[in-house]
mmCIF file of C-alpha atoms and ligand atoms in Angstrom:
data_model
loop_
_atom_site.group_PDB
_atom_site.id
_atom_site.type_symbol
_atom_site.label_atom_id
_atom_site.label_comp_id
_atom_site.label_asym_id
_atom_site.label_seq_id
_atom_site.Cartn_x
_atom_site.Cartn_y
_atom_site.Cartn_z
ATOM 1 C CA MET A 1 -0.216 0.004 -0.154
ATOM 2 C CA LYS A 2 1.355 3.188 -0.520
ATOM 3 C CA LEU A 3 0.853 6.160 1.262
ATOM 4 C CA SER A 4 0.765 9.488 0.100
ATOM 5 C CA ARG A 5 -0.647 12.736 1.160
ATOM 6 C CA ILE A 6 -4.017 13.674 0.510
ATOM 7 C CA LEU A 7 -5.981 16.833 2.382
ATOM 8 C CA VAL A 8 -8.332 15.526 4.251
ATOM 9 C CA THR A 9 -11.158 18.752 5.170
ATOM 10 C CA GLY A 10 -11.925 19.586 8.786
ATOM 11 C CA ALA A 11 -9.395 17.929 10.741
ATOM 12 C CA VAL A 12 -5.976 17.791 10.970
ATOM 13 C CA GLY A 13 -5.337 18.768 7.163
ATOM 14 C CA LEU A 14 -2.720 17.006 5.764
ATOM 15 C CA LEU A 15 -2.587 13.387 6.843
ATOM 16 C CA SER A 16 -0.507 10.920 4.666
ATOM 17 C CA LEU A 17 -3.040 8.376 3.974
ATOM 18 C CA SER A 18 -4.472 7.287 0.661
ATOM 19 C CA LEU A 19 -7.379 5.480 1.024
ATOM 20 C CA ALA A 20 -8.010 5.835 -2.611
ATOM 21 C CA ALA A 21 -4.392 3.938 -3.228
ATOM 22 C CA CYS A 22 -5.991 1.367 -0.786
ATOM 23 C CA GLY A 23 -9.067 0.962 -2.166
ATOM 24 C CA GLY A 24 -10.602 1.623 1.196
ATOM 25 C CA GLY A 25 -12.653 -0.476 3.831
ATOM 26 C CA SER A 26 -15.037 -3.038 3.917
ATOM 27 C CA SER A 27 -15.067 -4.308 7.554
ATOM 28 C CA THR A 28 -18.372 -2.500 7.872
ATOM 29 C CA GLY A 29 -19.960 -4.001 4.381
ATOM 30 C CA GLY A 30 -23.408 -5.186 5.085
ATOM 31 C CA GLY A 31 -24.613 -2.623 7.607
ATOM 32 C CA ALA A 32 -22.805 -4.809 10.455
ATOM 33 C CA LYS A 33 -22.167 -2.052 13.465
ATOM 34 C CA THR A 34 -18.477 -1.175 14.145
ATOM 35 C CA THR A 35 -17.636 -0.352 17.937
ATOM 36 C CA PHE A 36 -13.872 1.184 18.314
ATOM 37 C CA LYS A 37 -12.438 1.160 21.313
ATOM 38 C CA LEU A 38 -10.774 4.406 23.012
ATOM 39 C CA ALA A 39 -8.315 3.884 25.751
ATOM 40 C CA PHE A 40 -8.321 6.532 28.871
ATOM 41 C CA ASN A 41 -6.066 6.406 31.844
ATOM 42 C CA GLN A 42 -8.594 9.190 33.746
ATOM 43 C CA THR A 43 -12.198 8.991 35.412
ATOM 44 C CA GLU A 44 -15.541 9.206 33.758
ATOM 45 C CA GLN A 45 -15.548 12.821 35.380
ATOM 46 C CA HIS A 46 -12.660 14.044 33.024
ATOM 47 C CA PRO A 47 -14.083 16.497 30.347
ATOM 48 C CA GLN A 48 -11.885 13.973 27.700
ATOM 49 C CA TYR A 49 -13.984 11.621 28.777
ATOM 50 C CA LYS A 50 -17.116 13.489 27.846
ATOM 51 C CA ALA A 51 -16.167 14.543 24.897
ATOM 52 C CA ALA A 52 -15.318 10.859 23.919
ATOM 53 C CA VAL A 53 -18.398 9.906 24.629
ATOM 54 C CA GLU A 54 -20.175 12.509 22.712
ATOM 55 C CA PHE A 55 -17.451 11.669 19.803
ATOM 56 C CA GLY A 56 -19.251 8.176 19.384
ATOM 57 C CA LYS A 57 -23.036 9.700 19.783
ATOM 58 C CA LYS A 58 -21.983 11.820 16.703
ATOM 59 C CA LEU A 59 -19.450 9.197 14.963
ATOM 60 C CA GLU A 60 -22.745 7.195 15.014
ATOM 61 C CA GLU A 61 -24.976 9.651 13.973
ATOM 62 C CA ALA A 62 -22.548 10.837 10.908
ATOM 63 C CA THR A 63 -22.011 7.281 9.685
ATOM 64 C CA GLN A 64 -25.223 6.283 9.527
ATOM 65 C CA GLY A 65 -25.158 3.878 12.658
ATOM 66 C CA ARG A 66 -21.865 2.125 11.030
ATOM 67 C CA TYR A 67 -19.585 3.306 13.186
ATOM 68 C CA THR A 68 -18.853 4.670 17.011
ATOM 69 C CA ILE A 69 -16.913 4.349 20.286
ATOM 70 C CA LYS A 70 -16.684 3.027 23.218
ATOM 71 C CA ALA A 71 -14.711 5.001 26.161
ATOM 72 C CA TYR A 72 -12.667 3.067 28.584
ATOM 73 C CA ALA A 73 -11.922 4.940 31.235
ATOM 74 C CA ASN A 74 -9.348 4.435 34.562
ATOM 75 C CA GLU A 75 -6.532 2.350 32.853
ATOM 76 C CA GLN A 76 -9.291 -0.189 32.142
ATOM 77 C CA LEU A 77 -6.936 -1.187 28.875
ATOM 78 C CA GLY A 78 -3.742 -0.367 30.681
ATOM 79 C CA THR A 79 -1.241 2.018 31.137
ATOM 80 C CA GLN A 80 -0.613 4.469 28.185
ATOM 81 C CA SER A 81 3.335 3.384 27.610
ATOM 82 C CA ASP A 82 1.069 -0.399 26.771
ATOM 83 C CA VAL A 83 -2.148 0.783 24.720
ATOM 84 C CA ILE A 84 -0.248 2.753 22.432
ATOM 85 C CA GLN A 85 1.465 -0.567 21.396
ATOM 86 C CA ASN A 86 -2.135 -2.121 20.717
ATOM 87 C CA VAL A 87 -3.204 1.573 19.005
ATOM 88 C CA SER A 88 -0.334 0.865 16.853
ATOM 89 C CA ASN A 89 -0.820 -2.304 15.984
ATOM 90 C CA GLY A 90 -4.622 -1.699 15.532
ATOM 91 C CA THR A 91 -6.405 -3.877 18.105
ATOM 92 C CA VAL A 92 -7.063 -0.843 20.276
ATOM 93 C CA GLU A 93 -8.299 2.331 17.350
ATOM 94 C CA PHE A 94 -8.087 5.082 20.070
ATOM 95 C CA MET A 95 -6.538 6.632 22.890
ATOM 96 C CA TYR A 96 -5.756 9.715 24.844
ATOM 97 C CA VAL A 97 -1.913 9.935 25.050
ATOM 98 C CA GLY A 98 0.132 12.388 27.041
ATOM 99 C CA GLY A 99 3.199 14.334 25.282
ATOM 100 C CA PRO A 100 5.782 12.626 26.969
ATOM 101 C CA VAL A 101 4.899 9.127 25.598
ATOM 102 C CA MET A 102 5.223 9.975 22.381
ATOM 103 C CA GLU A 103 9.003 11.511 22.727
ATOM 104 C CA SER A 104 9.975 8.099 22.326
ATOM 105 C CA PHE A 105 8.647 7.246 19.156
ATOM 106 C CA ASN A 106 9.570 10.640 17.217
ATOM 107 C CA GLN A 107 12.072 13.385 19.501
ATOM 108 C CA ASP A 108 10.456 16.394 17.691
ATOM 109 C CA PHE A 109 7.140 15.924 20.110
ATOM 110 C CA VAL A 110 9.690 17.419 22.825
ATOM 111 C CA VAL A 111 9.004 21.543 22.198
ATOM 112 C CA TYR A 112 5.222 20.856 23.108
ATOM 113 C CA ASN A 113 6.435 19.495 26.514
ATOM 114 C CA LEU A 114 8.783 21.430 27.650
ATOM 115 C CA PRO A 115 8.757 23.808 30.917
ATOM 116 C CA TYR A 116 7.594 27.184 30.745
ATOM 117 C CA MET A 117 6.488 26.931 26.477
ATOM 118 C CA PHE A 118 3.309 28.324 26.646
ATOM 119 C CA ASP A 119 2.516 31.514 28.404
ATOM 120 C CA SER A 120 -1.583 31.105 28.181
ATOM 121 C CA VAL A 121 -4.063 28.628 27.661
ATOM 122 C CA GLU A 122 -4.993 30.537 24.431
ATOM 123 C CA ALA A 123 -1.531 30.585 23.205
ATOM 124 C CA GLN A 124 -1.450 26.741 23.736
ATOM 125 C CA LYS A 125 -4.725 26.180 21.771
ATOM 126 C CA ALA A 126 -3.863 28.956 18.846
ATOM 127 C CA VAL A 127 -0.543 26.659 18.021
ATOM 128 C CA PHE A 128 -2.536 23.322 18.701
ATOM 129 C CA ARG A 129 -5.081 24.630 15.705
ATOM 130 C CA ASN A 130 -2.549 25.544 13.358
ATOM 131 C CA GLU A 131 -3.354 22.662 11.182
ATOM 132 C CA GLU A 132 -0.087 23.505 8.776
ATOM 133 C CA LEU A 133 2.296 23.985 11.405
ATOM 134 C CA ASN A 134 1.329 20.601 12.927
ATOM 135 C CA SER A 135 0.398 18.110 10.015
ATOM 136 C CA GLU A 136 3.697 16.783 9.585
ATOM 137 C CA LEU A 137 4.686 16.192 12.967
ATOM 138 C CA PHE A 138 1.016 14.603 13.796
ATOM 139 C CA SER A 139 1.314 12.083 10.864
ATOM 140 C CA SER A 140 4.714 11.546 11.411
ATOM 141 C CA LEU A 141 4.249 8.128 12.404
ATOM 142 C CA GLU A 142 1.428 7.002 10.567
ATOM 143 C CA GLU A 143 3.923 5.082 7.969
ATOM 144 C CA ALA A 144 6.537 3.264 10.836
ATOM 145 C CA LYS A 145 4.200 3.058 13.776
ATOM 146 C CA GLY A 146 0.760 3.169 12.622
ATOM 147 C CA LEU A 147 -0.181 6.269 14.885
ATOM 148 C CA THR A 148 -2.212 9.327 13.640
ATOM 149 C CA VAL A 149 -2.544 12.109 15.672
ATOM 150 C CA LEU A 150 -5.698 13.579 15.353
ATOM 151 C CA ALA A 151 -5.790 16.570 17.764
ATOM 152 C CA ALA A 152 -3.768 18.123 20.408
ATOM 153 C CA LEU A 153 -5.483 18.846 23.561
ATOM 154 C CA HIS A 154 -5.143 21.755 26.462
ATOM 155 C CA ALA A 155 -4.886 18.971 29.392
ATOM 156 C CA GLY A 156 -3.616 21.687 32.292
ATOM 157 C CA THR A 157 -1.261 23.393 33.962
ATOM 158 C CA ARG A 158 0.994 21.634 36.015
ATOM 159 C CA SER A 159 2.569 22.279 39.202
ATOM 160 C CA VAL A 160 4.672 20.310 42.171
ATOM 161 C CA TYR A 161 2.990 18.684 45.395
ATOM 162 C CA ASN A 162 4.700 16.310 48.259
ATOM 163 C CA SER A 163 4.241 14.961 51.656
ATOM 164 C CA LYS A 164 6.426 17.050 53.150
ATOM 165 C CA GLN A 165 6.254 20.905 53.092
ATOM 166 C CA GLU A 166 5.268 24.067 50.644
ATOM 167 C CA ILE A 167 7.327 24.868 47.901
ATOM 168 C CA LYS A 168 8.730 28.635 47.822
ATOM 169 C CA THR A 169 11.643 28.056 46.048
ATOM 170 C CA PRO A 170 13.560 25.737 43.887
ATOM 171 C CA ALA A 171 15.867 25.123 47.312
ATOM 172 C CA ASP A 172 12.588 23.895 48.737
ATOM 173 C CA LEU A 173 12.995 20.651 46.157
ATOM 174 C CA THR A 174 16.096 20.172 46.438
ATOM 175 C CA GLY A 175 16.719 16.340 46.825
ATOM 176 C CA MET A 176 12.959 15.279 46.961
ATOM 177 C CA LYS A 177 12.042 12.212 45.003
ATOM 178 C CA ILE A 178 9.395 13.921 42.559
ATOM 179 C CA ARG A 179 7.202 11.625 40.164
ATOM 180 C CA VAL A 180 7.671 12.836 36.343
ATOM 181 C CA GLN A 181 5.993 11.206 33.221
ATOM 182 C CA GLN A 182 8.042 8.946 31.229
ATOM 183 C CA SER A 183 10.739 10.421 29.292
ATOM 184 C CA ASP A 184 14.198 12.352 29.369
ATOM 185 C CA SER A 185 13.013 15.755 29.014
ATOM 186 C CA GLN A 186 11.174 15.067 31.754
ATOM 187 C CA VAL A 187 13.372 13.762 34.297
ATOM 188 C CA LYS A 188 15.932 16.377 32.977
ATOM 189 C CA MET A 189 13.785 18.803 33.777
ATOM 190 C CA MET A 190 12.858 17.989 37.452
ATOM 191 C CA GLU A 191 16.772 18.050 38.318
ATOM 192 C CA LEU A 192 17.857 20.566 36.806
ATOM 193 C CA LEU A 193 14.755 22.238 39.203
ATOM 194 C CA GLY A 194 16.663 20.217 42.077
ATOM 195 C CA GLY A 195 14.807 17.361 42.909
ATOM 196 C CA ILE A 196 15.226 13.594 41.536
ATOM 197 C CA GLY A 197 13.065 13.086 38.924
ATOM 198 C CA THR A 198 11.293 9.750 39.284
ATOM 199 C CA PRO A 199 9.912 8.182 36.062
ATOM 200 C CA MET A 200 6.674 6.082 36.847
ATOM 201 C CA GLY A 201 3.130 5.508 35.413
ATOM 202 C CA GLN A 202 0.149 7.607 36.726
ATOM 203 C CA GLY A 203 -1.614 4.864 37.971
ATOM 204 C CA GLU A 204 1.388 3.793 40.280
ATOM 205 C CA VAL A 205 1.760 7.272 41.889
ATOM 206 C CA TYR A 206 -0.927 7.118 44.441
ATOM 207 C CA SER A 207 0.918 3.767 46.491
ATOM 208 C CA ALA A 208 4.179 4.944 45.999
ATOM 209 C CA LEU A 209 3.140 8.552 47.775
ATOM 210 C CA GLN A 210 1.911 6.214 50.428
ATOM 211 C CA THR A 211 4.742 4.486 51.425
ATOM 212 C CA GLY A 212 7.346 7.005 50.516
ATOM 213 C CA VAL A 213 8.675 5.566 47.557
ATOM 214 C CA LEU A 214 8.380 8.781 46.366
ATOM 215 C CA ASP A 215 7.668 12.724 47.951
ATOM 216 C CA GLY A 216 5.975 13.814 45.763
ATOM 217 C CA ALA A 217 4.577 14.044 41.929
ATOM 218 C CA GLU A 218 3.608 16.800 39.768
ATOM 219 C CA ASN A 219 0.241 17.557 37.891
ATOM 220 C CA ASN A 220 -2.280 19.475 37.526
ATOM 221 C CA PRO A 221 -5.102 19.852 40.036
ATOM 222 C CA THR A 222 -7.211 17.284 38.185
ATOM 223 C CA VAL A 223 -5.147 14.385 38.425
ATOM 224 C CA TYR A 224 -4.323 15.801 42.253
ATOM 225 C CA ASP A 225 -7.977 15.148 43.066
ATOM 226 C CA ALA A 226 -9.277 12.664 41.265
ATOM 227 C CA LEU A 227 -6.536 9.977 41.696
ATOM 228 C CA LYS A 228 -6.899 11.155 45.924
ATOM 229 C CA HIS A 229 -3.131 12.207 45.566
ATOM 230 C CA ASP A 230 -4.238 15.201 47.708
ATOM 231 C CA GLU A 231 -4.865 12.436 50.343
ATOM 232 C CA VAL A 232 -1.195 11.360 50.567
ATOM 233 C CA ALA A 233 0.606 14.734 49.579
ATOM 234 C CA LYS A 234 -1.202 17.561 50.959
ATOM 235 C CA TYR A 235 1.265 20.461 49.980
ATOM 236 C CA TYR A 236 0.030 21.433 46.240
ATOM 237 C CA SER A 237 2.916 24.337 45.234
ATOM 238 C CA TYR A 238 1.793 26.599 42.115
ATOM 239 C CA THR A 239 4.978 26.022 39.890
ATOM 240 C CA ARG A 240 2.872 26.172 36.800
ATOM 241 C CA HIS A 241 6.155 24.600 35.179
ATOM 242 C CA LEU A 242 4.337 22.643 32.269
ATOM 243 C CA MET A 243 1.450 22.775 30.180
ATOM 244 C CA ILE A 244 1.714 19.508 28.545
ATOM 245 C CA PRO A 245 -1.031 18.427 26.011
ATOM 246 C CA ASP A 246 -2.673 14.811 25.708
ATOM 247 C CA TYR A 247 -2.965 14.099 22.335
ATOM 248 C CA LEU A 248 -6.201 12.326 20.491
ATOM 249 C CA LEU A 249 -4.804 9.288 18.661
ATOM 250 C CA MET A 250 -5.874 7.027 16.320
ATOM 251 C CA SER A 251 -4.484 3.296 14.668
ATOM 252 C CA THR A 252 -4.156 4.645 11.238
ATOM 253 C CA LYS A 253 -4.656 1.170 9.946
ATOM 254 C CA ALA A 254 -8.335 1.336 11.302
ATOM 255 C CA LEU A 255 -8.736 5.101 9.911
ATOM 256 C CA GLN A 256 -7.845 3.475 6.321
ATOM 257 C CA LYS A 257 -9.879 0.811 6.437
ATOM 258 C CA MET A 258 -12.991 2.715 6.862
ATOM 259 C CA ASP A 259 -14.698 3.747 3.639
ATOM 260 C CA GLU A 260 -13.669 7.357 2.336
ATOM 261 C CA ALA A 261 -17.271 9.060 3.369
ATOM 262 C CA ASP A 262 -17.121 7.663 6.454
ATOM 263 C CA ARG A 263 -13.271 8.657 7.539
ATOM 264 C CA GLU A 264 -14.038 11.921 6.232
ATOM 265 C CA ALA A 265 -17.279 12.122 8.330
ATOM 266 C CA LEU A 266 -14.865 10.997 11.409
ATOM 267 C CA LEU A 267 -12.088 13.992 10.865
ATOM 268 C CA LYS A 268 -15.061 16.582 10.474
ATOM 269 C CA LEU A 269 -15.989 15.629 13.817
ATOM 270 C CA VAL A 270 -12.373 16.053 15.242
ATOM 271 C CA PRO A 271 -12.070 20.040 15.844
ATOM 272 C CA GLU A 272 -15.617 19.624 17.640
ATOM 273 C CA VAL A 273 -13.953 17.054 19.680
ATOM 274 C CA GLN A 274 -11.418 19.157 20.488
ATOM 275 C CA ASN A 275 -13.273 22.070 21.190
ATOM 276 C CA LEU A 276 -15.333 20.323 23.840
ATOM 277 C CA ALA A 277 -12.612 18.329 25.785
ATOM 278 C CA ASP A 278 -10.918 21.746 26.045
ATOM 279 C CA ASP A 279 -13.978 23.724 27.197
ATOM 280 C CA GLY A 280 -14.660 21.595 29.967
ATOM 281 C CA PHE A 281 -10.850 22.269 31.899
ATOM 282 C CA ALA A 282 -11.288 25.177 33.344
ATOM 283 C CA GLN A 283 -14.338 24.316 35.166
ATOM 284 C CA TYR A 284 -13.169 21.168 36.021
ATOM 285 C CA ILE A 285 -9.721 22.526 37.361
ATOM 286 C CA THR A 286 -11.844 24.769 39.937
ATOM 287 C CA GLU A 287 -13.926 21.944 41.087
ATOM 288 C CA SER A 288 -10.613 19.940 41.792
ATOM 289 C CA GLU A 289 -9.104 22.501 43.549
ATOM 290 C CA GLU A 290 -12.303 22.956 45.612
ATOM 291 C CA ALA A 291 -12.536 19.183 46.387
ATOM 292 C CA ALA A 292 -8.639 18.973 47.175
ATOM 293 C CA LYS A 293 -9.615 21.836 49.757
ATOM 294 C CA GLN A 294 -12.041 20.009 51.404
ATOM 295 C CA LYS A 295 -10.025 16.950 52.154
ATOM 296 C CA GLY A 296 -7.445 19.292 54.093
ATOM 297 C CA ALA A 297 -4.778 19.803 51.184
ATOM 298 C CA THR A 298 -3.267 23.580 50.494
ATOM 299 C CA PHE A 299 -2.422 25.487 47.884
ATOM 300 C CA ASN A 300 0.313 28.130 47.849
ATOM 301 C CA GLU A 301 2.045 30.136 45.226
ATOM 302 C CA VAL A 302 5.646 30.077 44.734
ATOM 303 C CA ASP A 303 7.929 32.816 45.926
ATOM 304 C CA ASP A 304 9.273 33.846 42.536
ATOM 305 C CA VAL A 305 8.309 31.769 39.157
ATOM 306 C CA ALA A 306 11.388 33.592 37.428
ATOM 307 C CA ALA A 307 13.518 31.639 39.811
ATOM 308 C CA PHE A 308 12.390 28.074 38.779
ATOM 309 C CA LYS A 309 11.900 29.389 35.241
ATOM 310 C CA GLU A 310 15.644 30.550 35.129
ATOM 311 C CA LEU A 311 16.852 26.871 36.107
ATOM 312 C CA VAL A 312 15.069 25.153 33.100
ATOM 313 C CA LYS A 313 16.463 27.230 30.294
ATOM 314 C CA PRO A 314 19.360 24.838 29.532
ATOM 315 C CA LEU A 315 16.853 22.143 28.565
ATOM 316 C CA ILE A 316 15.024 24.394 26.378
ATOM 317 C CA GLU A 317 18.595 25.334 24.307
ATOM 318 C CA GLU A 318 19.816 21.596 24.362
ATOM 319 C CA SER A 319 16.409 20.554 23.282
ATOM 320 C CA VAL A 320 15.279 22.682 20.159
ATOM 321 C CA ASN A 321 18.019 21.710 18.309
ATOM 322 C CA ASN A 322 16.920 21.031 14.455
ATOM 323 C CA GLU A 323 14.979 23.159 12.051
ATOM 324 C CA VAL A 324 11.648 21.142 12.867
ATOM 325 C CA ARG A 325 11.705 22.142 16.736
ATOM 326 C CA GLN A 326 13.045 25.432 16.020
ATOM 327 C CA THR A 327 10.010 26.075 13.529
ATOM 328 C CA LEU A 328 7.597 24.870 16.591
ATOM 329 C CA HIS A 329 9.430 27.036 19.405
ATOM 330 C CA THR A 330 8.766 30.241 17.119
ATOM 331 C CA ALA A 331 5.271 29.846 16.359
ATOM 332 C CA ILE A 332 4.841 29.091 20.355
ATOM 333 C CA GLN A 333 7.094 32.549 20.507
ATOM 334 C CA GLU A 334 4.508 34.218 18.111
ATOM 335 C CA ALA A 335 1.550 32.621 19.820
ATOM 336 C CA ASN A 336 2.594 33.848 23.359
ATOM 337 C CA ALA A 337 3.256 37.349 21.930
ATOM 338 C CA ALA A 338 -0.025 37.778 20.578
ATOM 339 C CA ASN A 339 -1.639 35.785 23.639
ATOM 340 C CA PRO A 340 0.305 36.780 26.919
ATOM 341 C CA ALA A 341 -0.250 35.774 30.410
ATOM 342 C CA LYS A 342 -3.570 37.303 31.829
HETATM 343 C C1 GCU B 401 -2.472 14.318 33.004
HETATM 344 C C2 GCU B 401 -2.224 13.881 31.418
HETATM 345 C C3 GCU B 401 -2.303 12.314 31.234
HETATM 346 C C4 GCU B 401 -1.136 11.746 31.909
HETATM 347 C C5 GCU B 401 -1.033 12.203 33.234
HETATM 348 C C6 GCU B 401 0.280 11.719 33.805
HETATM 349 O O1 GCU B 401 -3.177 13.918 33.396
HETATM 350 O O2 GCU B 401 -3.462 14.056 31.027
HETATM 351 O O3 GCU B 401 -2.575 12.171 29.694
HETATM 352 O O4 GCU B 401 -1.133 10.501 31.677
HETATM 353 O O5 GCU B 401 -0.943 13.834 33.268
HETATM 354 O O6 GCU B 401 1.302 12.731 34.539
HETATM 355 O O7 GCU B 401 0.790 10.355 33.833
#
């Protein structure tokens, strides 16, 4: 099968797929219904889960019942690192995946995972909706890995939390074992901030905090509360060091198998799903912070964010080291200038 670039209206723009070349899918012939699986590692309360449910309903309507989606929450289908293999081989059709997991497949994804990259949620949203900018990166794994990135989603702003004390200056982090997402950039970032970056899957963090294997972790307030980390690490300190995307990922194989009209219908729904997931986030954060406070967690501002920002500069310099990454980085800076922090 020859893969070539075609223009797909309404979704990521250029996808390196040619259905004309492979003859389209026949799995739905005869009116059979296909239920795609979508793997998710967080709870049913999360806006991404709700958006996935809507996605399934809308897909069913748009394909006259030929396709729908069933979302599986709470790591039911496995951790992100495991599930991505299944999406790659086509046994699971969709998943939401954190940005750092993508770095092991294509290092260029690192740019969106670097600390203090985006000055505002609006800047990040603008960059993620720039189809021309992202089309190559988002389709870069189709041929080799069978992974199509349909959309990049806002996934909150991440800060540090721990079981010992409020973090006010980088010195307060010295020697603390802090869980980070599984990629080199994340480990390095925590090292530069003074902590000991401990990569681990999200599902293991609660017990590691409880048993003292970890002193803390870093995440947005929704994970902090929903996965009950607030019960075992009560100091949440607003370092706001990361705004890492989640990606809505689809098996390229599954996408290729669909008839052209159904595939186009699916891709047309993607911007709507992206907006649904993004729009629900702010409210979910407020609710999560309130709930964590009720359980006795404390939230504090750090003394000077600039001090944290300064420490991670070398990581940005060493990571933005080729033309692709430079282009993404420049686009971020332009978006930041147009959408400054409020
Ligand atoms: C966030 C993000 C997830 C990621 C998780 C983590 O919740 O949305 O995709 O897996 O952080 O820290 O592992």
